[in-house]
Amino acid sequence: MTEHRNILVCRGTGCVSSKSPLIMEELERQIKAAGLSNEVGVKQTGCHGFCQRGPIVVVEPEGIFYCEVKVEDVAEIVESHIKNGKVVERLLYTDPKSNEHIPHYRDIPFYKNQQRVILRNCGHIDPENIDDYISAGGYSGLKKALDKTQEGVIDEVMKSSLRGRGGAGFPAGKKWKLCRDAKGEPKYLICNADEGDPGAFMDRSILEADPHAVLEGMIIAAYAIGASKGYVYVRAEYPLAIQRLECALQQAEEHGFIGQNILETGLSFEIEIKRGAGAFVCGEETALMASIMGERGMPRPRPPFPAISGVWGKPTNINNVKTLASIPVIMSKGAEWFASIGTEGSTGTAVFALTGNIANSGLVEVPMGTELGKIIFDIGGGVPDGKALKAAQTGGPSGGCIPAEKKNIPVDYESLTSAGSIMGSGGLIVMDEETCMVDIAHYFLSFTQQESCGKCTPCRVGTKRMLEILEKIKGGEGKPGDLEKLEQLAWTVKNGSLCALGGTAPNPVLTTLRYFRDEYLQHIDNTRCPAQVCKGLIRYHINEEKCIGCGICASKCPVEAISGEKKQLHVIDEATCIKCGICFQSCPPKAKAVEKIDIEVIRAED
Amino acid sequence: MEIKEGQTVLDVARDAGIYIPTLCTLDQLPNFGACRLCLVKIEGMRGFPPACSTPATDDMDVITDDEELNNLRRNVVLLLLSEHPNSCIVCDDKELCEKYRTCPMKAGQITGCQLCPNKEDCDLREIVEHLGIEKVDYEFNYKNLNLEREDPFFDRDYNLCILCGRCVRVCEEIREMSVLAFTKRGHETRIDTAFGKSHLETGCRFCGACVDVCPTGALSARGTKWHGKLDSEVKTVCGLCNINCGIVVGVKWGKVVSTVPDPTSYTNGQLCVLGRFCIAPIINHFDRLKYPLVRKDDWLIPVEWEEAIDYAVEGLKKYSPNDIGFVISSDLNNEAAFMMLELARVLGTTNIAVGTPAEGSVVQEALQGGGNALGVTHLYRMSDFTEEKLMKPDEISKLKAIYTTQHLAGIEEAEFLIIQDVFASKTSECASVVLPALSFIETEGSVLSFDGTLRSLNAAVEPYAKARPDWVITNDVLKGFGNENISTLEDVRSAFKDELKKVTLPEMQELFLDGKWLPRILKENKDPQYSYRGTDLTKKVGDLRILKEANQ
Ligand SMILES: Cc1cc2nc3c(=O)[nH]c(=O)nc-3n(C[C@H](O)[C@H](O)[C@H](O)COP(=O)(O)O)c2cc1C
Ligand code: SF4
Ligand code: SF4
Ligand code: FES
């Protein structure tokens, strides 16, 4: 036995749901049974951002990365790796391209090409242990900040050019200064952890894996602004994040980082956790504040901005989880260091939840300005199953679709905006060639449409009218002029809406119209869905020559639309068929008899 | 352009006479920014900021009207119209229809302006005309919501609702009742009560503030919604309690058809259920006293006024002053009350009772003590009466001859009973003489409101049937006793005006510092008494009875 080892078991939401707590228990039990408790520690961590391959177990200090670990594997890890120093090959990460095992965390392409600043501690420390955080350099930023004047702290943040990570990218330092200069007492600080984009889980992961980073950022901000009370507004669907946050809050209080007279400086700051009911719009700052005050989460016009009149009419500063989690490192490593990462206009790093048709999905952090293609191909491992990339949607449902030919676009605020998309809070959805862009626009818009708070006319009614046109186009009932109508509506919703939900809701439609107009026209003019996705424009058909009569399709069809004797040709009754596509997917590869056919083609044949 | 502290771009534009369309703003309420019609262009600002909520500054360069803005506004209104009944806007016969009203007015389901209860003052329609919208390019999406008619006083047809939120905000912020709320989300967003209960169940006070601010026909006062354009409007004050809120009486075909709050009144455009919904049904009630009546052979027979007055005078003359009593209703206006006291003085009796005096705080007395309680009190004090010297109802009922100005249980047994009242009642059925009086809405006169201010009553309509103003009737009786000093209203008034003007209640001024004082005192107290001149108003207004029963 050489040096002291730590076995880190991921207990983020993803790995917990794939039974990592049982793995941890088993590890603890076996290490103890083997009498190794003094040499080997078993520790929980937060999310590694690679939940797709969870549960994840990492052995430090070597940095051996085991994935998809099961409880039954524990014995082998202990026996082979811990006792005999022999890495368990079969549990290592396998590179899908080279098919080789990659033993070390740092060599896995998914991680190799990332730069983790905001996620610096995620997966490495025990989120429920403040000492772990402190030994990773935690709360040193706070101490540095408290040595400065309040203006000094704001200056440092300004110098870092940190922009808000909640979506709009407003310079954090500038916002702090506005709030600090605003008249009115007390002042409030809010951490926006509402994270309502479907598929986004950056903020949740940070709260679960590194809650102290957020708290430290909040304390520093509170000091700079002069806030005495803080709220973390976190969605109630994040029970683990709330639990970790509560635990961290208590520890921070015990250590004198929060409460009265923080670190003997006379500074007082308390934090309350508010659970959000889960409406997407409650992430919008004015709606969020209304919700904190017990009102319906409805945005209000700004001005007055929260910095002047926020919760309870008092000056309020509101920042995203990632913005606040960046603050401690800016303090400890300095603004210059931070500003050296990324581009001039967008400093630091960007965190994405990479999902969709991608080999490696998960949490990704890269310097601002990294090319989109690099994220998709180098980190994400590209589109699986040999399919081609068609587009990527940044910014969640209110972002825009960037076409494959623009894959060299640097990911920063300005470039994304000029491409018609937004940075948003960090969703990144990859789409392969089998995606219909009309369908995608419809999909995203139907989300924002349902989540509209209903207050202002353009967003409430305009998105509905847009959706209706898209539905018609998808159903083959599009008419010439529909696209112009759609554009007029999009313009009205974008420019007429009260808040950015409506202001950005048309983005998916506008960008797909911009980059994939021809695909829309195919739907309208030729009643054809080139990607064969829109149900109204395709039908399923069993090829007479290929059908082997296995009957699998017939047994799986939910509406019993397929008939045929065993070993005989099967036929789909089109009147009954609901076009779910199950037959298409279940037909054995060796037969491949079920075909998707454009309705238009049929018409031509008739 | 001059800009005052705190003014928005919209305020400044309005002061300068520049029109910017709006649907969701309301003077009494903070801006809301929901309708998006007030969007303008401001140099140096991104996009289209809303005029209603953007603070104005001196050096601002604002465009309030250009093709792009009109296009945006038109598009927004078209979105509203895609779900708001609009058949009239696109109807070929629009002009003829406006002129000749060919469509029937009353309809279960509203499909266009012609059938809408609000068509005479619809904000939406005004804007449609301003923007020159003649065609709606969308298929009409009727929401198909049920008409809500289960509650008293007003109907709700949310198919017409444009979600401006005015009702929700007035109920929450001005009335502080929060009966209404936005419910659901997205396109399905609706105005509703919490948990979809009926208004009665939620504790709604039926003040009607929500109805008054609704810019469409979604909320409409049931009793008065089909009268169409009014012939005239008359400002006066409500005489049902001593707050004497300012009201505007709507007159059509010579009848009172509606009462709405007077926004210029000291009550800041707010009312209670009585003032808002009950005056018209009370005034037009079939049970009003119409002709003078005298008892002949046990029957009450209609007679001319002279005969009735003679009968009353001759009757009274038969009794010694000690046997005669007077009942002065605290709903009488000053002039009428003064004349009663004057008659008592001339007859030489001190047997006076005042109807239904209330006890409690100043506000409680105002709400429960009658429409001119303070005026009546000061007038009898002027005649050297005090509370102690007044008779109690049970004392008065022992007298032989009684002259009452209201219904009062227990006095029916008097040998000789004169009643001068507005409604038929148990008392009038037993009376020897019945003198029909006009209500506060049909007479000139004055009241002394609870704050010590003299307020004028204006006659909104011509006298009802043969009824006459109270003071005129009593004066005619007085003349029968040879006292001919008074012949005009001015004569009566000059006798007490200076004295009543001296009444000041400075402590009231503090109450008025809060612009929402009326809703607040109504919220903290029960509604004003549901009675007028001793008559139980819940017996006259069915909806009021429903409200009372729900609150018991
Ligand atoms: C519909 C909508 C949803 C939003 N959701 C979030 C969210 O979940 N988290 C967040 O931090 N910001 C969200 N925002 C942005 C916030 O309004 C606000 O800009 C942000 O919290 C400011 O923090 P930052 O300056 O650190 O970015 C949302 C905005 C809109 C319009
Ligand atoms: S844009 Fe949408 S979410 Fe925002 S205020 Fe308007 S209706 Fe509400
Ligand atoms: S009538 Fe008055 S209390 Fe009732 S909902 Fe309307 S505003 Fe509110
Ligand atoms: S008046 Fe400004 S948004 Fe309605």
PDB file of C-alpha atoms and ligand atoms in Angstrom, chain B residues 10 21-25 33-38 50-52, ligand 4:
ATOM      1  CA  LEU B  10     -47.553  58.554 -21.767  1.00  0.00           C
ATOM      2  CA  PRO B  21     -53.542  54.137 -27.808  1.00  0.00           C
ATOM      3  CA  THR B  22     -53.719  52.173 -24.534  1.00  0.00           C
ATOM      4  CA  LEU B  23     -55.892  49.408 -23.171  1.00  0.00           C
ATOM      5  CA  CYS B  24     -54.347  48.322 -19.923  1.00  0.00           C
ATOM      6  CA  THR B  25     -53.482  51.619 -18.243  1.00  0.00           C
ATOM      7  CA  GLY B  33     -47.500  47.127 -19.531  1.00  0.00           C
ATOM      8  CA  ALA B  34     -49.585  44.239 -20.803  1.00  0.00           C
ATOM      9  CA  CYS B  35     -51.512  45.419 -23.844  1.00  0.00           C
ATOM     10  CA  ARG B  36     -48.464  46.637 -25.776  1.00  0.00           C
ATOM     11  CA  LEU B  37     -50.353  49.313 -27.667  1.00  0.00           C
ATOM     12  CA  CYS B  38     -48.494  52.250 -26.204  1.00  0.00           C
ATOM     13  CA  PRO B  50     -43.910  51.165 -23.666  1.00  0.00           C
ATOM     14  CA  ALA B  51     -44.911  54.795 -23.120  1.00  0.00           C
ATOM     15  CA  CYS B  52     -47.020  53.841 -20.119  1.00  0.00           C
TER      16      CYS B  52
HETATM   17  S1  FES C   4     -50.857  50.928 -22.032  1.00  0.00           S
HETATM   18 FE1  FES C   4     -48.732  50.461 -22.077  1.00  0.00          FE
HETATM   19  S2  FES C   4     -48.801  48.357 -22.347  1.00  0.00           S
HETATM   20 FE2  FES C   4     -50.930  48.763 -22.181  1.00  0.00          FE
END
